[in-house]
Amino acid sequence: MSGRPDSDTGPDTADSEAAADQDESHDLLDESDKPLNEPDDLLDESGDLLDESGDPLEDARRARWTAVGTGAALTLAGLAAALLRLTRSAPALVPAAYAAGAAVCAAASVLGSRGRTRRALWLLIAGVMVMALGDQFD
């Protein structure tokens, strides 16, 4: 009983092997599953990056349009569900929850159009949760 480990690999060797495995798992791959290791592999013919637009204004514009479109679609869906639930025999809380969720989604759409996309996202989530609560009451 010498207190030595049974294997010949020490902790330093195991850590370096784990780091090498982790480095290999984060390499970018192209269509042929070949790692893209060269900096030129990430550029197209004009010198732009392949997977990013590189224009922060375009990214912000796309986020605003996404927030506005999603908010408008969820608002219309909530209002349609509220109107459908009003025509049937459902508790009054159900169409009210759908209408309240639609109002929250409409507010999120307005915030998204003003560039407050992170707040709009959270309001969209809250509005859908309110509509889901109305669905549970049904």
PDB file of C-alpha atoms in Angstrom:
ATOM      1  CA  MET A   1       0.000   0.000   0.000  1.00  0.00           C
ATOM      2  CA  SER A   2       2.125   2.809  -1.280  1.00  0.00           C
ATOM      3  CA  GLY A   3      -0.758   5.259  -1.809  1.00  0.00           C
ATOM      4  CA  ARG A   4       0.081   5.727  -5.490  1.00  0.00           C
ATOM      5  CA  PRO A   5      -2.684   5.654  -8.104  1.00  0.00           C
ATOM      6  CA  ASP A   6      -2.974   2.542 -10.236  1.00  0.00           C
ATOM      7  CA  SER A   7      -2.766   4.338 -13.582  1.00  0.00           C
ATOM      8  CA  ASP A   8       0.321   6.019 -14.968  1.00  0.00           C
ATOM      9  CA  THR A   9      -1.531   9.186 -16.015  1.00  0.00           C
ATOM     10  CA  GLY A  10      -1.415  11.933 -13.496  1.00  0.00           C
ATOM     11  CA  PRO A  11      -3.931  14.712 -13.064  1.00  0.00           C
ATOM     12  CA  ASP A  12      -1.883  17.058 -15.290  1.00  0.00           C
ATOM     13  CA  THR A  13      -2.142  14.710 -18.261  1.00  0.00           C
ATOM     14  CA  ALA A  14      -5.875  14.172 -17.791  1.00  0.00           C
ATOM     15  CA  ASP A  15      -6.526  17.926 -17.624  1.00  0.00           C
ATOM     16  CA  SER A  16      -4.532  18.633 -20.789  1.00  0.00           C
ATOM     17  CA  GLU A  17      -6.394  15.883 -22.665  1.00  0.00           C
ATOM     18  CA  ALA A  18      -9.749  17.281 -21.538  1.00  0.00           C
ATOM     19  CA  ALA A  19      -8.716  20.759 -22.684  1.00  0.00           C
ATOM     20  CA  ALA A  20      -7.654  19.412 -26.080  1.00  0.00           C
ATOM     21  CA  ASP A  21     -11.007  17.617 -26.472  1.00  0.00           C
ATOM     22  CA  GLN A  22     -12.856  20.790 -25.555  1.00  0.00           C
ATOM     23  CA  ASP A  23     -10.864  22.856 -28.066  1.00  0.00           C
ATOM     24  CA  GLU A  24     -11.663  20.385 -30.838  1.00  0.00           C
ATOM     25  CA  SER A  25     -15.382  20.419 -30.026  1.00  0.00           C
ATOM     26  CA  HIS A  26     -15.604  24.191 -30.521  1.00  0.00           C
ATOM     27  CA  ASP A  27     -14.063  24.283 -33.997  1.00  0.00           C
ATOM     28  CA  LEU A  28     -16.292  25.538 -36.784  1.00  0.00           C
ATOM     29  CA  LEU A  29     -17.160  23.050 -39.495  1.00  0.00           C
ATOM     30  CA  ASP A  30     -17.942  23.681 -43.137  1.00  0.00           C
ATOM     31  CA  GLU A  31     -20.346  21.648 -45.305  1.00  0.00           C
ATOM     32  CA  SER A  32     -17.943  18.715 -45.633  1.00  0.00           C
ATOM     33  CA  ASP A  33     -17.481  18.483 -41.816  1.00  0.00           C
ATOM     34  CA  LYS A  34     -13.901  19.678 -42.209  1.00  0.00           C
ATOM     35  CA  PRO A  35     -12.785  22.068 -39.424  1.00  0.00           C
ATOM     36  CA  LEU A  36     -12.404  25.682 -40.427  1.00  0.00           C
ATOM     37  CA  ASN A  37      -9.105  26.567 -38.797  1.00  0.00           C
ATOM     38  CA  GLU A  38      -7.817  29.249 -41.129  1.00  0.00           C
ATOM     39  CA  PRO A  39      -9.097  32.825 -40.689  1.00  0.00           C
ATOM     40  CA  ASP A  40      -9.649  33.048 -44.453  1.00  0.00           C
ATOM     41  CA  ASP A  41     -12.085  30.105 -44.291  1.00  0.00           C
ATOM     42  CA  LEU A  42     -14.616  32.319 -42.480  1.00  0.00           C
ATOM     43  CA  LEU A  43     -14.656  34.956 -45.240  1.00  0.00           C
ATOM     44  CA  ASP A  44     -16.439  34.926 -48.580  1.00  0.00           C
ATOM     45  CA  GLU A  45     -15.081  36.327 -51.856  1.00  0.00           C
ATOM     46  CA  SER A  46     -15.718  39.954 -50.894  1.00  0.00           C
ATOM     47  CA  GLY A  47     -13.996  39.576 -47.512  1.00  0.00           C
ATOM     48  CA  ASP A  48     -17.196  39.602 -45.429  1.00  0.00           C
ATOM     49  CA  LEU A  49     -17.923  37.100 -42.701  1.00  0.00           C
ATOM     50  CA  LEU A  50     -19.968  34.145 -43.856  1.00  0.00           C
ATOM     51  CA  ASP A  51     -22.387  33.760 -40.956  1.00  0.00           C
ATOM     52  CA  GLU A  52     -22.819  37.354 -39.745  1.00  0.00           C
ATOM     53  CA  SER A  53     -24.111  40.451 -41.457  1.00  0.00           C
ATOM     54  CA  GLY A  54     -21.609  42.592 -39.570  1.00  0.00           C
ATOM     55  CA  ASP A  55     -23.977  45.556 -39.603  1.00  0.00           C
ATOM     56  CA  PRO A  56     -25.381  46.251 -36.126  1.00  0.00           C
ATOM     57  CA  LEU A  57     -28.018  48.573 -37.567  1.00  0.00           C
ATOM     58  CA  GLU A  58     -29.342  45.767 -39.760  1.00  0.00           C
ATOM     59  CA  ASP A  59     -29.459  43.423 -36.756  1.00  0.00           C
ATOM     60  CA  ALA A  60     -31.350  46.017 -34.713  1.00  0.00           C
ATOM     61  CA  ARG A  61     -33.770  46.653 -37.576  1.00  0.00           C
ATOM     62  CA  ARG A  62     -34.407  42.921 -37.926  1.00  0.00           C
ATOM     63  CA  ALA A  63     -35.010  42.598 -34.166  1.00  0.00           C
ATOM     64  CA  ARG A  64     -37.490  45.496 -34.236  1.00  0.00           C
ATOM     65  CA  TRP A  65     -39.420  44.013 -37.162  1.00  0.00           C
ATOM     66  CA  THR A  66     -39.469  40.607 -35.471  1.00  0.00           C
ATOM     67  CA  ALA A  67     -40.800  42.098 -32.232  1.00  0.00           C
ATOM     68  CA  VAL A  68     -43.455  44.122 -34.061  1.00  0.00           C
ATOM     69  CA  GLY A  69     -44.575  41.213 -36.238  1.00  0.00           C
ATOM     70  CA  THR A  70     -44.701  38.718 -33.402  1.00  0.00           C
ATOM     71  CA  GLY A  71     -46.534  41.170 -31.160  1.00  0.00           C
ATOM     72  CA  ALA A  72     -49.105  41.926 -33.857  1.00  0.00           C
ATOM     73  CA  ALA A  73     -49.666  38.235 -34.613  1.00  0.00           C
ATOM     74  CA  LEU A  74     -50.098  37.345 -30.936  1.00  0.00           C
ATOM     75  CA  THR A  75     -52.412  40.342 -30.440  1.00  0.00           C
ATOM     76  CA  LEU A  76     -54.642  39.207 -33.284  1.00  0.00           C
ATOM     77  CA  ALA A  77     -54.622  35.627 -32.004  1.00  0.00           C
ATOM     78  CA  GLY A  78     -55.545  36.769 -28.494  1.00  0.00           C
ATOM     79  CA  LEU A  79     -58.360  38.988 -29.723  1.00  0.00           C
ATOM     80  CA  ALA A  80     -59.720  36.226 -31.949  1.00  0.00           C
ATOM     81  CA  ALA A  81     -59.633  33.770 -29.048  1.00  0.00           C
ATOM     82  CA  ALA A  82     -61.372  36.294 -26.776  1.00  0.00           C
ATOM     83  CA  LEU A  83     -64.136  36.816 -29.352  1.00  0.00           C
ATOM     84  CA  LEU A  84     -64.559  33.074 -29.850  1.00  0.00           C
ATOM     85  CA  ARG A  85     -64.809  32.503 -26.097  1.00  0.00           C
ATOM     86  CA  LEU A  86     -67.398  35.284 -25.778  1.00  0.00           C
ATOM     87  CA  THR A  87     -69.729  33.471 -28.172  1.00  0.00           C
ATOM     88  CA  ARG A  88     -69.611  30.219 -26.194  1.00  0.00           C
ATOM     89  CA  SER A  89     -70.711  29.486 -22.660  1.00  0.00           C
ATOM     90  CA  ALA A  90     -67.435  30.077 -20.874  1.00  0.00           C
ATOM     91  CA  PRO A  91     -66.713  31.861 -17.619  1.00  0.00           C
ATOM     92  CA  ALA A  92     -66.209  35.595 -18.056  1.00  0.00           C
ATOM     93  CA  LEU A  93     -62.647  35.231 -16.828  1.00  0.00           C
ATOM     94  CA  VAL A  94     -61.626  33.290 -19.957  1.00  0.00           C
ATOM     95  CA  PRO A  95     -62.246  35.985 -22.622  1.00  0.00           C
ATOM     96  CA  ALA A  96     -60.936  38.611 -20.200  1.00  0.00           C
ATOM     97  CA  ALA A  97     -57.652  36.711 -19.855  1.00  0.00           C
ATOM     98  CA  TYR A  98     -57.315  36.385 -23.618  1.00  0.00           C
ATOM     99  CA  ALA A  99     -58.064  40.084 -24.103  1.00  0.00           C
ATOM    100  CA  ALA A 100     -55.611  41.069 -21.355  1.00  0.00           C
ATOM    101  CA  GLY A 101     -52.905  38.891 -22.920  1.00  0.00           C
ATOM    102  CA  ALA A 102     -53.627  40.478 -26.290  1.00  0.00           C
ATOM    103  CA  ALA A 103     -53.293  43.948 -24.756  1.00  0.00           C
ATOM    104  CA  VAL A 104     -49.932  43.016 -23.245  1.00  0.00           C
ATOM    105  CA  CYS A 105     -48.767  41.692 -26.630  1.00  0.00           C
ATOM    106  CA  ALA A 106     -49.932  44.911 -28.292  1.00  0.00           C
ATOM    107  CA  ALA A 107     -47.884  46.905 -25.777  1.00  0.00           C
ATOM    108  CA  ALA A 108     -44.920  44.663 -26.565  1.00  0.00           C
ATOM    109  CA  SER A 109     -45.373  45.373 -30.255  1.00  0.00           C
ATOM    110  CA  VAL A 110     -45.274  49.124 -29.579  1.00  0.00           C
ATOM    111  CA  LEU A 111     -42.152  48.754 -27.448  1.00  0.00           C
ATOM    112  CA  GLY A 112     -40.536  46.639 -30.148  1.00  0.00           C
ATOM    113  CA  SER A 113     -41.211  49.288 -32.769  1.00  0.00           C
ATOM    114  CA  ARG A 114     -39.415  51.825 -30.575  1.00  0.00           C
ATOM    115  CA  GLY A 115     -36.334  49.637 -30.299  1.00  0.00           C
ATOM    116  CA  ARG A 116     -36.937  48.198 -26.820  1.00  0.00           C
ATOM    117  CA  THR A 117     -36.706  44.650 -28.105  1.00  0.00           C
ATOM    118  CA  ARG A 118     -35.583  42.995 -24.862  1.00  0.00           C
ATOM    119  CA  ARG A 119     -38.513  44.467 -22.933  1.00  0.00           C
ATOM    120  CA  ALA A 120     -40.801  43.584 -25.818  1.00  0.00           C
ATOM    121  CA  LEU A 121     -39.658  39.971 -25.655  1.00  0.00           C
ATOM    122  CA  TRP A 122     -40.433  39.739 -21.957  1.00  0.00           C
ATOM    123  CA  LEU A 123     -43.824  41.365 -22.479  1.00  0.00           C
ATOM    124  CA  LEU A 124     -44.597  38.908 -25.276  1.00  0.00           C
ATOM    125  CA  ILE A 125     -43.776  36.046 -22.931  1.00  0.00           C
ATOM    126  CA  ALA A 126     -45.966  37.562 -20.207  1.00  0.00           C
ATOM    127  CA  GLY A 127     -48.843  38.101 -22.653  1.00  0.00           C
ATOM    128  CA  VAL A 128     -48.720  34.517 -23.860  1.00  0.00           C
ATOM    129  CA  MET A 129     -48.643  33.326 -20.249  1.00  0.00           C
ATOM    130  CA  VAL A 130     -51.762  35.362 -19.473  1.00  0.00           C
ATOM    131  CA  MET A 131     -53.488  33.858 -22.509  1.00  0.00           C
ATOM    132  CA  ALA A 132     -52.415  30.382 -21.393  1.00  0.00           C
ATOM    133  CA  LEU A 133     -53.921  31.123 -17.991  1.00  0.00           C
ATOM    134  CA  GLY A 134     -57.190  31.952 -19.739  1.00  0.00           C
ATOM    135  CA  ASP A 135     -56.947  28.665 -21.593  1.00  0.00           C
ATOM    136  CA  GLN A 136     -56.590  26.861 -18.273  1.00  0.00           C
ATOM    137  CA  PHE A 137     -59.759  28.496 -16.965  1.00  0.00           C
ATOM    138  CA  ASP A 138     -61.664  27.253 -20.017  1.00  0.00           C
TER     139      ASP A 138
END
